Amino acid sequence: MKKLFFIIILSINCYFINNTIVLSGVLSVTSGEAEKEYKKAYFAGGCFWCMEESFDKVKGVIKSISGYSGGHVKNPTYKQVVYEKTGHVEAIEITYDPNLTSYKKLLNVFWENIDPFDVAGQFCDKGESYRSVAFYRNRIQKNYIEKTAKDIERKFKDKKVVTLIWEFEKFYPAEDYHQNYYQNNFLRYLAYKSGCQREERLNK
């Protein structure tokens, strides 16, 4: 009798549907199911904390990672990038679902959250590591960047866009304490962002 009762309970709580196990209402997908094909994009817009916040709000963005790109030093540290001649800029790696957003959309978000006319850096952060850069991975992306840069120049009466256009080569994630900084250190982040007057400059 006990054995029969155990079989009935097990049958109710655990059953198989098309190689997917449903256990006590929790869906567990087997390894045989194919993963979604996500894509990646890379941008540099000064402080990578601020860039993370800007892109994380976009529907279709799966995650963003702060890091470094564009330079010649392998596995650089924050101090190296900021204080030494590594060639790197503070950048972010964006993983996105192409069914929900596109590179064009992400590029527009990039332009809307930087100052494309600042050759010295971005907002209160100055220096080579804070230059704005749009990275491309193929000719189509490069063409998008070049076209939209010209559109911005026309919109702002032929003011020169100095944002760099670089071919993407390698991305190095930043130290753990930089990841999700705007969420994990919310008050400090707000103080920094306010002090830099980032929003005020973007509104102008």
Backbone as numpy.savetxt, mean C-alpha at the origin, in Angstrom:
# Nx Ny Nz CAx CAy CAz Cx Cy Cz
-25.64 -48.17 22.31 -26.46 -46.96 22.31 -25.60 -45.70 22.31
-24.55 -45.72 23.17 -23.65 -44.58 23.25 -22.95 -44.37 21.91
-22.57 -45.49 21.29 -21.88 -45.40 20.01 -22.78 -44.78 18.94
-24.08 -45.19 18.92 -25.04 -44.66 17.97 -25.25 -43.16 18.20
-25.34 -42.75 19.46 -25.51 -41.33 19.81 -24.33 -40.51 19.33
-23.14 -41.02 19.51 -21.91 -40.32 19.09 -21.90 -40.12 17.57
-22.33 -41.14 16.83 -22.35 -41.06 15.37 -23.34 -40.00 14.91
-24.51 -39.93 15.56 -25.53 -38.94 15.19 -25.01 -37.53 15.43
-24.40 -37.27 16.61 -23.86 -35.95 16.94 -22.77 -35.55 15.96
-21.91 -36.49 15.66 -20.81 -36.21 14.73 -21.36 -35.88 13.35
-22.41 -36.56 12.94 -23.00 -36.32 11.62 -23.62 -34.94 11.54
-24.19 -34.46 12.65 -24.82 -33.14 12.66 -23.78 -32.03 12.59
-22.68 -32.19 13.32 -21.69 -31.12 13.46 -20.59 -31.13 12.42
-20.45 -32.22 11.74 -19.34 -32.28 10.78 -19.78 -33.01 9.53
-19.77 -32.30 8.39 -20.15 -32.94 7.15 -19.34 -32.33 6.03
-19.32 -33.02 4.91 -18.46 -32.64 3.81 -19.30 -32.20 2.62
-18.93 -31.05 2.06 -19.59 -30.57 0.85 -18.52 -30.13 -0.12
-18.38 -30.85 -1.24 -17.43 -30.47 -2.29 -16.04 -30.20 -1.73
-15.52 -31.12 -0.91 -14.18 -31.02 -0.34 -14.02 -29.87 0.64
-15.13 -29.32 1.14 -15.09 -28.27 2.14 -15.70 -28.81 3.42
-15.01 -28.61 4.53 -15.48 -29.13 5.81 -16.19 -28.03 6.58
-17.40 -28.30 7.04 -18.10 -27.37 7.89 -18.18 -27.99 9.27
-17.51 -27.37 10.25 -17.45 -27.93 11.58 -18.04 -26.95 12.58
-19.17 -27.34 13.20 -19.85 -26.51 14.19 -20.09 -25.09 13.68
-20.49 -24.96 12.40 -20.82 -23.67 11.85 -19.63 -22.87 11.34
-18.40 -23.36 11.50 -17.21 -22.66 11.04 -16.74 -23.26 9.73
-16.60 -22.43 8.70 -16.21 -22.91 7.38 -14.71 -23.02 7.28
-14.21 -24.20 6.99 -12.77 -24.41 6.82 -12.52 -24.87 5.40
-11.83 -24.06 4.61 -11.61 -24.36 3.20 -10.39 -25.25 3.04
-10.52 -26.30 2.28 -9.41 -27.21 2.07 -8.36 -26.57 1.18
-7.16 -27.11 1.22 -6.05 -26.54 0.47 -6.22 -26.69 -1.03
-7.19 -27.52 -1.46 -7.39 -27.73 -2.88 -8.04 -26.56 -3.58
-8.67 -25.63 -2.81 -9.34 -24.49 -3.42 -8.31 -23.45 -3.87
-8.45 -22.96 -5.09 -7.50 -21.99 -5.63 -7.67 -20.64 -4.94
-6.53 -19.97 -4.66 -6.57 -18.65 -4.04 -6.91 -17.59 -5.08
-7.47 -16.48 -4.62 -7.74 -15.37 -5.51 -6.43 -14.79 -6.03
-6.45 -14.30 -7.22 -5.26 -13.71 -7.80 -5.24 -12.21 -7.51
-4.44 -11.82 -6.55 -4.29 -10.41 -6.22 -3.11 -9.82 -6.98
-3.11 -8.49 -7.10 -2.01 -7.78 -7.76 -1.37 -6.82 -6.78
-0.20 -6.28 -7.18 0.52 -5.36 -6.31 0.89 -4.09 -7.05
0.94 -3.00 -6.31 1.35 -1.71 -6.86 2.25 -1.04 -5.84
3.11 -0.14 -6.32 4.11 0.49 -5.45 4.14 2.00 -5.68
4.09 2.75 -4.56 4.14 4.21 -4.62 4.96 4.74 -3.45
5.52 5.93 -3.64 6.22 6.63 -2.56 5.67 8.04 -2.50
5.19 8.42 -1.32 4.59 9.75 -1.18 4.99 10.41 0.12
6.29 10.34 0.43 6.75 10.90 1.69 6.55 9.88 2.80
6.05 10.32 3.93 5.85 9.45 5.09 4.98 8.25 4.74
5.53 7.04 4.90 4.75 5.86 4.51 3.60 5.57 5.48
3.66 6.12 6.69 2.52 5.96 7.60 1.27 6.58 6.98
1.44 7.79 6.43 0.31 8.51 5.84 -0.19 7.83 4.58
0.73 7.28 3.81 0.33 6.60 2.59 -0.46 5.33 2.89
-0.06 4.63 3.95 -0.82 3.45 4.36 -2.26 3.83 4.67
-2.43 4.88 5.46 -3.79 5.30 5.83 -4.62 5.64 4.59
-4.01 6.33 3.64 -4.73 6.75 2.43 -5.21 5.56 1.61
-4.36 4.57 1.43 -4.71 3.43 0.58 -5.55 2.38 1.28
-5.41 2.27 2.59 -6.21 1.27 3.32 -7.71 1.58 3.24
-8.05 2.83 2.94 -9.46 3.22 2.85 -10.09 2.83 1.52
-9.28 2.43 0.56 -9.77 2.16 -0.79 -10.40 0.76 -0.86
-11.61 0.70 -1.36 -12.27 -0.60 -1.53 -11.48 -1.43 -2.54
-11.17 -2.66 -2.17 -10.40 -3.54 -3.05 -8.95 -3.68 -2.63
-8.48 -2.78 -1.76 -7.12 -2.91 -1.23 -7.14 -3.95 -0.12
-6.35 -4.97 -0.28 -6.29 -6.07 0.70 -5.39 -5.70 1.87
-4.24 -5.13 1.56 -3.32 -4.69 2.61 -2.27 -3.76 2.02
-1.65 -2.97 2.88 -0.54 -2.14 2.46 0.61 -2.33 3.45
1.82 -2.32 2.92 3.01 -2.54 3.74 3.97 -1.39 3.55
4.47 -0.83 4.64 5.48 0.22 4.57 6.85 -0.39 4.31
7.65 0.32 3.52 8.98 -0.21 3.24 9.83 0.76 2.45
10.81 0.20 1.75 11.78 1.01 1.02 11.98 0.43 -0.38
12.18 1.33 -1.35 12.37 0.87 -2.72 13.12 1.91 -3.53
13.71 1.47 -4.64 14.35 2.38 -5.58 15.84 2.54 -5.41
16.41 2.00 -4.35 17.84 2.20 -4.08 18.71 1.01 -4.40
19.98 1.09 -3.97 20.96 0.06 -4.29 21.38 -0.79 -3.09
20.96 -0.42 -1.89 21.34 -1.14 -0.68 20.32 -2.25 -0.39
20.82 -3.46 -0.16 19.93 -4.58 0.14 19.53 -4.55 1.61
18.27 -4.87 1.86 17.73 -4.95 3.21 18.10 -3.73 4.06
17.77 -2.54 3.60 18.15 -1.33 4.33 17.35 -1.15 5.61
17.91 -0.40 6.54 17.20 -0.04 7.76 16.65 1.37 7.60
15.76 1.75 8.50 15.17 3.08 8.46 16.26 4.16 8.56
17.20 3.97 9.49 18.26 4.96 9.68 19.13 5.09 8.43
19.41 3.97 7.78 20.19 4.02 6.56 19.48 4.81 5.46
18.19 4.54 5.31 17.42 5.19 4.24 17.32 6.69 4.48
17.09 7.08 5.73 16.87 8.50 6.04 18.18 9.29 6.11
19.24 8.67 6.66 20.46 9.44 6.94 21.64 9.11 6.03
21.52 8.08 5.22 22.63 7.72 4.35 22.19 7.75 2.88
23.14 7.60 1.99 22.87 7.65 0.55 22.59 6.24 0.02
21.39 5.74 0.30 21.02 4.40 -0.16 20.29 4.44 -1.50
19.76 5.61 -1.86 18.96 5.72 -3.08 17.51 5.34 -2.89
17.20 4.77 -1.72 15.83 4.33 -1.45 14.93 5.49 -1.04
13.64 5.30 -1.26 12.62 6.21 -0.74 11.67 5.41 0.14
11.01 6.11 1.06 9.96 5.46 1.84 8.81 5.16 0.88
8.44 3.89 0.79 7.42 3.47 -0.17 6.43 2.53 0.49
5.37 2.23 -0.24 4.43 1.22 0.25 4.12 0.22 -0.85
3.91 -1.00 -0.42 3.48 -2.08 -1.31 1.99 -2.29 -1.07
1.21 -2.17 -2.12 -0.24 -2.32 -2.02 -0.66 -3.62 -2.70
-1.33 -4.46 -1.95 -1.92 -5.68 -2.51 -3.40 -5.42 -2.71
-3.89 -5.63 -3.93 -5.28 -5.30 -4.22 -5.96 -6.36 -5.08
-7.27 -6.36 -4.99 -8.10 -7.27 -5.76 -8.50 -6.57 -7.06
-8.01 -7.02 -8.22 -8.32 -6.35 -9.49 -9.79 -6.42 -9.88
-10.56 -7.26 -9.19 -11.99 -7.32 -9.45 -12.74 -6.18 -8.75
-12.08 -5.55 -7.79 -12.72 -4.50 -7.01 -12.12 -3.12 -7.24
-10.89 -3.07 -7.67 -10.25 -1.79 -7.96 -9.23 -2.02 -9.07
-8.52 -0.97 -9.47 -7.58 -1.08 -10.58 -6.35 -0.25 -10.32
-5.32 -0.46 -11.14 -4.11 0.34 -11.01 -4.43 1.81 -11.28
-5.30 2.08 -12.24 -5.70 3.46 -12.54 -6.30 4.13 -11.31
-7.19 3.43 -10.63 -7.82 3.97 -9.43 -6.78 4.25 -8.36
-5.87 3.32 -8.15 -4.82 3.49 -7.13 -3.90 4.64 -7.49
-3.62 4.80 -8.77 -2.78 5.91 -9.21 -3.46 7.24 -8.92
-4.76 7.32 -9.13 -5.50 8.54 -8.82 -5.46 8.84 -7.33
-5.58 7.80 -6.51 -5.49 7.98 -5.05 -4.10 8.50 -4.68
-3.09 7.99 -5.33 -1.72 8.45 -5.10 -1.59 9.94 -5.38
-2.04 10.39 -6.55 -1.92 11.80 -6.91 -2.69 12.69 -5.93
-3.83 12.20 -5.46 -4.67 12.99 -4.57 -4.08 13.14 -3.16
-3.08 12.34 -2.84 -2.53 12.33 -1.48 -1.08 12.75 -1.40
-0.56 13.35 -2.47 0.80 13.87 -2.45 0.83 15.30 -2.98
1.98 15.94 -2.82 2.23 17.23 -3.45 3.19 16.96 -4.62
2.68 16.88 -5.84 3.53 16.51 -6.99 4.48 17.62 -7.45
4.41 18.78 -6.78 5.25 19.92 -7.18 6.42 20.16 -6.22
6.55 19.33 -5.20 7.60 19.50 -4.18 8.82 18.64 -4.54
9.88 19.27 -4.98 11.08 18.55 -5.40 11.94 18.14 -4.20
11.73 18.78 -3.05 12.59 18.55 -1.89 12.11 17.41 -0.99
10.89 16.95 -1.19 10.35 15.90 -0.34 8.84 15.95 -0.35
8.23 15.74 0.81 6.78 15.80 0.93 6.39 16.43 2.25
5.68 17.58 2.16 5.15 18.26 3.33 6.30 18.64 4.27
6.27 18.21 5.53 7.34 18.62 6.44 8.55 17.70 6.37
8.46 16.61 5.63 9.57 15.67 5.50 10.37 15.99 4.25
11.60 16.39 4.44 12.44 16.78 3.32 13.67 15.85 3.22
14.14 15.69 2.00 15.29 14.83 1.78 15.00 13.80 0.71
16.04 13.16 0.20 15.88 12.21 -0.91 14.95 11.05 -0.58
14.96 10.62 0.66 14.15 9.44 1.02 12.66 9.76 1.06
12.31 11.06 1.01 10.90 11.46 1.08 10.38 11.97 -0.26
11.13 11.76 -1.32 10.65 12.18 -2.64 9.44 11.34 -3.06
8.58 11.93 -3.86 7.42 11.19 -4.36 7.82 10.44 -5.63
7.40 9.17 -5.69 7.74 8.31 -6.82 6.54 7.44 -7.18
6.24 7.36 -8.46 5.26 6.41 -8.96 6.04 5.30 -9.66
5.96 4.11 -9.13 6.68 2.97 -9.70 5.79 2.26 -10.73
6.39 1.85 -11.82 5.63 1.09 -12.82 6.27 -0.29 -13.00
5.43 -1.25 -13.36 5.89 -2.62 -13.56 5.79 -3.07 -15.01
5.16 -2.23 -15.83 5.06 -2.54 -17.25 4.81 -1.25 -18.02
4.83 -1.35 -19.33 4.68 -0.18 -20.19 3.31 0.49 -20.01
2.27 -0.31 -19.81 0.93 0.24 -19.63 0.88 1.15 -18.41
1.43 0.68 -17.29 1.44 1.49 -16.08 2.26 2.76 -16.28
3.39 2.66 -16.96 4.21 3.84 -17.21 3.44 4.87 -18.02
2.70 4.40 -19.02 1.91 5.32 -19.84 0.83 6.02 -19.02
0.19 5.28 -18.10 -0.81 5.87 -17.22 -0.19 6.99 -16.39
0.96 6.71 -15.81 1.62 7.69 -14.95 1.97 8.95 -15.74
2.58 8.77 -16.89 2.99 9.91 -17.71 1.79 10.75 -18.15
0.71 10.08 -18.54 -0.48 10.79 -19.01 -1.11 11.59 -17.87
-1.27 10.96 -16.71 -1.92 11.65 -15.60 -1.04 12.78 -15.07
0.26 12.63 -15.14 1.17 13.71 -14.72 0.97 14.94 -15.63
0.83 14.70 -16.92 0.59 15.81 -17.86 -0.78 16.45 -17.63
-1.76 15.61 -17.28 -3.09 16.14 -16.98 -3.04 17.08 -15.78
-2.26 16.70 -14.77 -2.12 17.53 -13.57 -1.45 18.86 -13.92
-0.43 18.81 -14.75 0.26 20.04 -15.16 -0.69 20.99 -15.88
-1.54 20.44 -16.73 -2.51 21.28 -17.43 -3.54 21.86 -16.46
-3.97 21.04 -15.53 -4.96 21.49 -14.55 -4.42 22.61 -13.69
-3.14 22.54 -13.35 -2.52 23.56 -12.51 -1.71 24.56 -13.35
-2.20 24.80 -14.57 -1.64 25.83 -15.45 -0.16 25.61 -15.73
0.14 24.38 -16.15 1.48 24.01 -16.58 2.55 24.10 -15.49
2.13 24.00 -14.23 3.08 23.89 -13.14 3.78 22.53 -13.25
5.08 22.49 -13.08 5.86 21.29 -13.35 5.67 20.21 -12.29
5.26 19.02 -12.71 5.18 17.86 -11.83 6.60 17.27 -11.70
7.07 17.16 -10.46 8.43 16.67 -10.23 8.44 15.26 -9.64
7.27 14.67 -9.48 7.20 13.28 -9.02 7.98 12.39 -9.98
8.82 11.54 -9.40 9.67 10.66 -10.21 8.89 9.46 -10.73
9.27 8.99 -11.89 8.66 7.80 -12.50 9.75 6.76 -12.66
9.71 5.75 -11.82 10.77 4.74 -11.78 10.21 3.36 -12.10
11.02 2.58 -12.77 10.66 1.17 -12.98 10.87 0.42 -11.67
9.88 -0.36 -11.28 9.98 -1.11 -10.02 10.97 -2.26 -10.15
11.81 -2.41 -9.13 12.76 -3.52 -9.09 12.61 -4.38 -7.85
12.70 -3.75 -6.67 12.69 -4.52 -5.43 12.08 -3.70 -4.30
11.32 -4.38 -3.45 10.72 -3.74 -2.29 11.19 -4.43 -1.03
11.60 -3.63 -0.04 12.05 -4.17 1.25 11.12 -3.67 2.35
10.41 -4.56 3.03 9.52 -4.14 4.12 10.28 -3.42 5.22
9.66 -2.39 5.77 10.27 -1.65 6.88 10.14 -2.43 8.17
10.78 -1.92 9.20 10.75 -2.55 10.51 9.32 -2.68 11.02
9.10 -3.65 11.89 7.75 -3.96 12.36 7.05 -2.75 12.99
7.79 -1.92 13.71 7.13 -0.81 14.41 6.59 0.25 13.45
6.98 0.20 12.18 6.44 1.13 11.20 5.12 0.64 10.60
4.87 -0.65 10.68 3.68 -1.21 10.05 2.43 -0.82 10.83
1.40 -0.35 10.09 0.13 0.05 10.71 0.32 1.09 11.81
1.32 1.95 11.64 1.64 2.93 12.68 0.45 3.84 12.97
-0.26 4.23 11.93 -1.37 5.16 12.13 -2.50 4.54 12.96
-2.54 3.23 13.03 -3.54 2.55 13.84 -3.00 2.22 15.23
-1.76 1.74 15.27 -1.18 1.29 16.53 -0.71 2.44 17.42
-0.43 3.59 16.82 0.02 4.76 17.58 -0.81 5.97 17.15
-2.10 5.85 17.32 -3.05 6.79 16.75 -2.81 8.24 17.17
-2.63 8.51 18.47 -2.47 9.88 18.95 -1.15 10.49 18.46
-0.09 9.72 18.51 1.20 10.21 18.01 1.12 10.49 16.52
0.43 9.63 15.82 0.28 9.80 14.38 -0.50 11.07 14.06
-1.58 11.31 14.78 -2.38 12.52 14.55 -1.56 13.77 14.83
-0.75 13.73 15.88 0.09 14.87 16.22 1.10 15.14 15.11
1.69 14.08 14.59 2.66 14.22 13.50 1.97 14.78 12.25
0.86 14.19 11.89 0.15 14.59 10.67 -0.32 16.04 10.75
-0.82 16.44 11.93 -1.27 17.81 12.13 -0.09 18.78 12.07
1.02 18.39 12.69 2.19 19.24 12.70 2.76 19.47 11.31
2.63 18.47 10.46 3.12 18.58 9.08 2.17 19.37 8.19
0.97 19.61 8.69 -0.07 20.32 7.91 -0.30 19.65 6.55
-0.31 18.35 6.58 -0.50 17.59 5.35 -1.86 17.85 4.72
-2.90 17.81 5.55 -4.25 18.00 5.03 -4.44 19.40 4.45
-3.87 20.40 5.14 -3.99 21.77 4.66 -3.36 21.94 3.28
-2.19 21.35 3.10 -1.51 21.46 1.81 -2.28 20.73 0.72
-2.82 19.56 1.03 -3.58 18.81 0.05 -4.84 19.56 -0.36
-5.48 20.19 0.59 -6.69 20.96 0.28 -6.39 22.11 -0.66
-5.22 22.72 -0.52 -4.82 23.80 -1.43 -4.58 23.28 -2.83
